[in-house]
Every structure is written in C-alpha cells, then in structure tokens.
Amino acid sequence: MSTRSSTKRDADELYTTRAIGLATRSVAVAHPNPIVGAVLVRNGRIIGEGFHNFDRRDHAEIVALKKAGAKAHGASLYVTLEPCCTTGRTGPCTKAIIEAGIKRVVAAMLDPNPAVAGKGFAQLRRAGIEVATGVHEEAARQLNEDFAKYIRTGLPFVILKTALTLDGQISSRSGTTTLITSEESHEAVQQLRHKADALLTGIGTILSDDSRMTDRTGLPRRRKLLRVVLDSRLRTPLNSKLVKFADGDLLIFTTQSPTSPMARALTTAGAEIVQLKSKRGHIDLHAVLRELGKRQMLNVLLEAGAELNGAALDAGIVDKMILFYAPKIMGTGGVPMARIPSRWFPDSPSLTNITINRYGPDFAVQGYFHDVYRNHRARRKN
C-alpha cells in the first residue's frame, strides 16, 4: 500500500471517528430521525462540523456546511450516514453538498431504508464527487439500529435489560425488590434510559418497586421518556410515584374499558389509558409495539420482572438483550430472570454479536436476537 493511500485511510478513520462522536450528541434529540454527525475537512483542517437535532431541522451535513461557508469548496465531508436525496422537512442534503463544491464524501454506512439506500451516493457520483463507504461501519450501525428497524417495519427496536446474580436470579422472592448490581451498573442503566424513547414494564414491577421510571441523567432530550406499563386489570395505584409524577409521559395498556371508574381516575391523575385485546389471557405484546410505533417510538427499553421478560422472549419481540451480572450467588428460592415455557428452549434463538463490558465489580453481557439491517422488510420513509 502506498504512503498516499495509507494517509488517506488514516484520515478517513480519524475524521469518521470524530463524526461518530458528534453523532452521539444527537442521542435523545434526533428521533424520530436518525442520529447523524458530520465533519468537513480541507487541507487537513476541520472547517465545519455538526450533528442533527430534530427541532433545529438542519441535518448534520447542512450544519457543517453552514459553519464552513465558502471554505467548503473543495473540501471532504465525513458523515456517519449516507446523505439524504429526498425532500421532507428539509431539502436533500445531496443537492447542498453538490452546490457547495464538495470534492469527496466519506460515509460510514448506507441509508438503512432499502427503498432509498445507495440513491444518495449515486447522485453524488453523477455530480463527479468521489464517494467512499464502510469506514467504521459497525459503530455507525449501532448508532441507528433502532432507526433501521423502525424505518423498515414501523415497529420499535426492543432492548431487554435486567440485573441478575451469577446463578441467574433477579430477586430473592416474588413480589419483592432485591438490590443486586453496583452503582456503576445503575449509572449505565440511566444512560440506556436516556437513549430510550420509551421505558416498558409490567404492573408487577410497579407494585413491588414503586419506581418513578425516569431518565435521571440530566442530559438534554427533545421528548420526555414515555413510561409504559402493561396493566391488564388496572391495578396501578393512584398514590404510586409513577402516577404522582405523571406529566403527559405515562401510558398504561390494559384490557379494561377506558371508561371504567379506575381508568377515569388514572386519566384524571395524568395517565393515558389505552385498551388492547388480550392474547391467551395477557395483553398482546405485538399490539403494544404497533401502538408505540404509531407514536414514533423508535426504541423501547424493557425493564421488567420474570413474567414479562419471559412473555417478551416467547413472543420473539426482543431484538437486543443486556444482562448486568453481579458477582454474587442468590441460592435456592430466588426468582429467575424470565419465566418461559419449556417448549421455548429447543428452538430458542441464540444471541449473536456478543460483547462483554465491566461496570465496577459487575459485568454486562450484550447480544442480539435479530439483525435489524437484514431481517425486516422495508416500509415507507417519513
């Protein structure tokens, strides 16, 4: 490999890494659009950069171009996602890139919508712009794995998170809460909540924990974390923290009538009640995801007990699982992380693309049940 090509590769990796870092600033402020970062470089100097914030409208590429101004002519653009070539809330980024005189575009990944993937690159190439792709592609894909599923199916990406002991138990006994993991793990969970559009749990967890289910990071977000509870019989206490702090961010799915006395009381207290049909005696989880998708929830963090964890796994709705293990043994009599019918195991899917991270004395195992970039059919792009 020549010194020149090696230098170009090094620059591509360096500035794409910076673009990915900028994209992380889009977390919680870009949805329902994808998370994107962009960097403009000319003669080895950064002349403009930016990330996408939905409320500010401009895509990351446009933010960077506006900062660079006339200096953008002849520059290279490094971006985490293929520039858009369609008109929606804003004009196509490809047109602005061409008009600015950009000579080279390095994009980490294709647009995850199969209906438009590659069309932005094609427009740029027709205009004589050099296009390179695939630099730090895996990191870029992880940024928008939720958008990839949503834009193809209209359904949110589901992450099951739980804390457990080495022998696989989440509580000392049913109906109680047991503190298992460390403060470092708790902080990591708050980061997961910050990235989430919706936090989903079951009534059993509410009755045992009386949790507020909030994002306590203090980091900016354009939409409140939607707190979602599955409560078939409407047992959510009116004096629970969940209800007391409701402010347009509490959604309760139930099989009961929204005109029942308890439903009316919860509505008056600030909750939204949505009635869904039951499936085998429980709320239909697929119907829950469809409703959340209609509300443009791109991802859902599932923090629940053994019953709902098991139901979610059995229904096949979990895309990603993150298990926080404490270096402890519970012993007999504890509650397993999921109650799943025995028929599930012989054909159960295996987690893939597994990673392990340390959080203080704990470690977290993360893996995927579904490859959202391959396993879902396309839908209309907004």
XYZ file of C-alpha atoms in Angstrom:
382
model
C 0.000 0.000 0.000
C 1.375 3.427 -0.953
C 2.087 6.115 1.617
C -0.564 8.306 -0.001
C -3.327 5.683 0.232
C -2.289 4.863 3.786
C -2.503 8.535 4.725
C -5.961 8.817 3.143
C -7.140 5.724 5.031
C -5.816 7.117 8.304
C -7.576 10.434 7.665
C -10.813 8.646 6.817
C -10.696 6.715 10.079
C -9.728 9.780 12.130
C -12.438 12.111 10.862
C -15.120 9.435 10.716
C -14.380 8.689 14.370
C -14.929 12.365 15.089
C -18.182 12.321 13.141
C -19.362 9.341 15.194
C -18.502 11.232 18.373
C -20.553 14.185 17.161
C -23.428 11.851 16.279
C -23.666 10.714 19.890
C -24.737 14.271 20.704
C -27.850 13.531 18.633
C -28.974 10.930 21.173
C -32.431 11.819 22.536
C -32.670 14.942 20.365
C -32.796 13.484 16.823
C -35.598 10.896 16.940
C -37.726 10.128 15.013
C -34.931 10.972 12.558
C -31.648 9.057 12.567
C -28.647 10.002 14.682
C -26.026 11.632 12.439
C -22.745 13.515 12.768
C -20.705 15.250 10.049
C -17.243 16.793 9.698
C -15.878 18.968 6.856
C -12.118 18.916 6.285
C -9.970 20.947 3.906
C -6.192 20.778 3.683
C -6.021 18.736 6.864
C -8.080 21.204 8.922
C -11.635 20.917 10.210
C -13.622 23.808 8.771
C -17.119 22.800 9.871
C -18.911 20.092 11.810
C -22.292 19.331 13.297
C -24.893 16.834 14.420
C -28.605 16.507 13.811
C -31.158 17.937 16.219
C -34.735 17.330 15.060
C -36.108 20.592 16.448
C -33.390 22.621 14.702
C -34.359 20.960 11.401
C -30.969 21.044 9.647
C -29.329 17.696 9.030
C -25.762 17.230 10.247
C -24.282 17.840 6.783
C -26.109 21.164 6.454
C -24.971 22.278 9.910
C -21.363 21.589 8.908
C -21.753 23.302 5.508
C -23.234 26.435 7.067
C -20.351 26.650 9.529
C -17.791 26.262 6.753
C -19.406 28.711 4.345
C -17.361 29.376 1.190
C -14.455 27.372 2.612
C -16.424 24.195 1.895
C -15.493 24.338 -1.811
C -13.006 21.544 -2.494
C -13.374 20.053 0.998
C -14.017 16.468 2.067
C -17.148 15.564 4.000
C -17.111 12.792 6.617
C -20.568 11.674 7.691
C -21.953 8.737 9.668
C -24.884 8.056 7.315
C -25.469 8.294 3.568
C -26.618 11.868 2.761
C -30.333 12.080 2.010
C -31.510 12.663 -1.557
C -35.202 13.268 -0.880
C -37.247 16.270 0.226
C -39.071 16.083 3.552
C -38.952 18.652 6.341
C -35.766 19.884 4.628
C -34.326 19.757 1.147
C -31.991 16.964 0.015
C -28.515 17.099 1.514
C -27.045 15.768 -1.724
C -28.088 18.934 -3.550
C -26.474 21.162 -0.912
C -23.281 19.075 -0.989
C -23.043 19.324 -4.780
C -23.744 23.070 -4.806
C -21.105 23.660 -2.107
C -18.433 22.109 -4.316
C -17.515 19.226 -2.024
C -14.955 17.008 -3.778
C -15.161 13.846 -1.663
C -17.708 12.242 0.669
C -16.829 9.502 3.155
C -19.940 7.924 4.671
C -19.792 5.194 7.281
C -22.926 3.398 6.091
C -25.807 3.257 3.632
C -29.228 4.603 4.483
C -30.871 1.612 6.249
C -34.079 2.013 4.250
C -33.704 -0.441 1.332
C -36.037 1.725 -0.743
C -33.550 4.616 -0.802
C -30.189 3.056 0.114
C -27.488 3.972 -2.389
C -29.504 6.641 -4.202
C -27.793 9.466 -2.337
C -24.393 8.061 -3.234
C -25.475 7.673 -6.859
C -26.447 11.351 -7.088
C -23.112 12.427 -5.656
C -21.150 10.212 -8.041
C -23.102 11.505 -11.041
C -22.017 15.002 -9.988
C -18.366 13.893 -10.084
C -17.912 13.622 -6.335
C -15.729 10.788 -5.057
C -17.633 8.587 -2.587
C -16.152 6.143 -0.070
C -18.165 3.999 2.320
C -17.744 1.441 5.094
C -15.333 3.311 7.375
C -16.232 2.365 10.975
C -19.462 0.936 9.599
C -20.245 -1.261 12.609
C -20.020 1.659 15.036
C -22.285 3.714 12.778
C -24.802 0.869 12.536
C -25.029 0.604 16.298
C -25.927 4.296 16.481
C -29.009 3.746 14.326
C -30.019 0.134 14.904
C -33.355 1.386 16.265
C -33.946 3.664 13.264
C -33.047 0.777 10.945
C -35.786 -1.416 12.375
C -38.354 1.358 12.612
C -37.898 2.638 9.056
C -38.257 -0.907 7.702
C -41.147 -2.140 9.833
C -42.787 0.767 11.647
C -42.022 -1.036 14.917
C -39.667 -0.017 17.728
C -36.374 -1.757 18.452
C -36.739 -3.639 21.757
C -33.931 -3.947 24.309
C -34.432 -6.250 27.282
C -32.317 -5.141 30.232
C -32.086 -6.823 33.600
C -29.770 -7.173 36.582
C -29.097 -10.644 37.959
C -26.805 -12.809 40.019
C -24.349 -15.321 38.611
C -26.918 -18.061 39.129
C -29.433 -16.151 37.001
C -31.810 -14.701 39.580
C -33.255 -11.186 39.743
C -34.874 -11.191 43.182
C -34.823 -13.167 46.408
C -38.559 -13.872 46.177
C -41.531 -12.970 44.018
C -43.126 -9.577 44.645
C -40.024 -8.054 46.224
C -37.104 -5.956 45.059
C -33.531 -7.041 45.674
C -30.610 -4.670 45.122
C -28.148 -6.735 43.098
C -25.779 -4.649 40.991
C -23.401 -1.783 41.767
C -23.723 1.977 41.447
C -21.615 1.807 38.275
C -24.193 -0.513 36.712
C -27.020 1.755 37.839
C -25.335 4.683 36.085
C -25.010 2.621 32.906
C -28.712 1.817 33.066
C -29.518 5.511 33.308
C -27.558 6.032 30.094
C -29.697 3.323 28.480
C -32.819 5.117 29.676
C -31.538 8.368 28.222
C -31.145 6.729 24.813
C -34.620 5.183 25.008
C -37.801 6.687 23.606
C -39.987 4.510 25.836
C -39.468 2.530 29.036
C -41.698 -0.532 29.323
C -42.569 -2.570 32.405
C -45.346 -4.669 33.900
C -47.712 -3.973 36.772
C -45.879 -6.490 38.964
C -42.735 -4.370 38.871
C -44.707 -1.226 39.734
C -46.375 -2.900 42.702
C -43.088 -4.246 44.078
C -40.740 -1.338 43.264
C -42.934 1.799 43.232
C -40.407 3.216 40.773
C -40.721 6.577 39.017
C -39.200 5.037 35.845
C -37.414 8.219 34.815
C -34.307 9.335 32.957
C -32.182 10.862 35.710
C -29.081 11.702 33.648
C -29.989 15.369 33.344
C -28.900 15.266 29.698
C -30.990 17.069 27.063
C -33.844 15.262 25.327
C -36.479 16.672 22.974
C -39.226 14.242 24.040
C -39.985 13.059 27.536
C -39.182 9.434 28.206
C -42.516 7.702 27.670
C -43.212 5.469 30.682
C -45.287 2.490 29.603
C -46.996 -0.025 31.889
C -48.805 -3.225 30.982
C -51.659 -3.472 33.471
C -54.410 -5.815 32.318
C -56.679 -5.293 35.345
C -55.772 -1.655 36.081
C -54.117 -2.180 39.449
C -51.753 0.785 39.144
C -52.046 2.641 42.485
C -53.181 6.240 42.260
C -50.701 7.123 45.014
C -47.744 5.452 43.275
C -44.729 7.567 42.311
C -45.379 6.629 38.717
C -48.792 8.330 38.776
C -47.919 11.175 41.145
C -45.247 12.428 38.759
C -47.225 11.848 35.560
C -46.915 14.764 33.177
C -48.075 13.622 29.775
C -45.498 10.838 29.824
C -47.405 7.894 31.309
C -49.130 5.348 29.082
C -50.988 2.371 30.541
C -52.063 -0.510 28.339
C -54.953 -2.547 29.682
C -57.704 -4.936 28.672
C -60.208 -2.926 30.727
C -62.563 -0.307 29.369
C -61.128 3.251 29.324
C -64.469 4.392 30.756
C -64.241 2.219 33.894
C -64.013 4.071 37.238
C -60.328 3.177 37.718
C -59.466 4.166 34.167
C -61.196 7.513 34.680
C -59.324 8.063 37.942
C -55.958 7.303 36.345
C -56.792 9.565 33.421
C -57.679 12.383 35.798
C -54.341 11.806 37.559
C -52.459 12.332 34.270
C -52.142 8.861 32.735
C -53.260 7.887 29.254
C -55.232 4.640 29.141
C -55.233 2.508 26.001
C -57.354 -0.617 25.777
C -55.932 -3.561 23.828
C -57.252 -7.034 23.183
C -55.798 -9.895 25.157
C -53.951 -12.856 23.721
C -54.010 -16.065 25.747
C -55.162 -14.064 28.769
C -52.493 -11.341 28.514
C -52.067 -8.062 26.665
C -50.912 -8.716 23.110
C -47.270 -7.583 23.032
C -47.265 -7.234 19.258
C -50.230 -4.854 19.545
C -48.257 -2.867 22.127
C -45.351 -2.466 19.713
C -47.653 -1.452 16.883
C -49.185 1.268 19.029
C -45.774 2.536 20.159
C -44.606 2.540 16.549
C -47.572 4.733 15.602
C -46.329 7.169 18.241
C -42.889 7.246 16.575
C -41.166 5.426 19.403
C -38.046 4.105 17.651
C -36.834 2.075 20.606
C -38.196 0.559 23.797
C -36.186 -0.377 26.878
C -37.834 -3.289 28.672
C -37.191 -3.259 32.435
C -39.484 -5.850 33.925
C -39.825 -8.958 36.038
C -39.727 -12.644 35.194
C -43.259 -12.822 33.792
C -43.000 -10.004 31.266
C -39.386 -10.857 30.389
C -40.492 -14.400 29.615
C -43.527 -13.271 27.633
C -41.405 -10.884 25.555
C -38.841 -13.561 24.765
C -41.531 -16.122 23.984
C -43.265 -13.652 21.653
C -39.993 -13.019 19.832
C -40.173 -9.228 20.177
C -36.748 -8.757 21.836
C -34.070 -7.536 19.416
C -31.241 -6.972 21.881
C -30.546 -8.171 25.409
C -28.274 -6.617 28.029
C -27.712 -8.628 31.197
C -25.930 -6.920 34.100
C -24.331 -9.628 36.248
C -23.235 -9.037 39.825
C -20.510 -11.359 41.207
C -22.976 -12.859 43.673
C -24.893 -16.096 44.215
C -28.547 -15.914 45.275
C -29.084 -19.590 46.068
C -32.343 -21.525 46.029
C -35.710 -19.822 46.243
C -34.895 -16.826 44.054
C -36.744 -15.505 41.016
C -35.326 -16.319 37.543
C -34.764 -13.551 35.026
C -37.531 -14.931 32.802
C -40.337 -17.438 33.152
C -40.530 -19.133 29.759
C -42.445 -22.245 28.730
C -40.215 -25.313 28.470
C -41.159 -25.645 24.803
C -39.221 -22.442 24.110
C -35.724 -23.794 24.714
C -35.240 -26.437 21.976
C -35.798 -23.895 19.195
C -34.768 -20.772 21.084
C -32.582 -18.323 19.132
C -29.021 -17.722 20.238
C -27.621 -14.299 20.979
C -25.131 -13.120 18.362
C -22.521 -10.365 18.151
C -21.900 -10.701 21.888
C -19.848 -8.137 23.798
C -18.891 -8.003 27.467
C -18.224 -4.814 29.447
C -17.198 -4.156 33.042
C -19.066 -1.792 35.369
C -17.272 -1.623 38.699
C -17.440 -5.135 40.183
C -20.139 -6.171 37.691
C -20.056 -7.198 34.057
C -22.687 -6.863 31.351
C -23.303 -9.318 28.519
C -24.863 -7.757 25.435
C -26.086 -9.575 22.335
C -28.642 -9.592 19.542
C -31.508 -11.904 18.608
C -32.207 -10.111 15.318
C -30.063 -8.381 12.705
C -32.294 -5.389 12.036
C -30.331 -4.493 8.917
C -31.326 -7.760 7.246
C -34.332 -9.352 8.878
C -37.077 -6.782 8.299
C -38.944 -5.664 5.214
C -38.927 -2.036 4.190
C -41.703 0.432 4.905
C -42.384 3.941 3.677
C -39.846 6.539 4.814
C -41.326 9.579 6.547
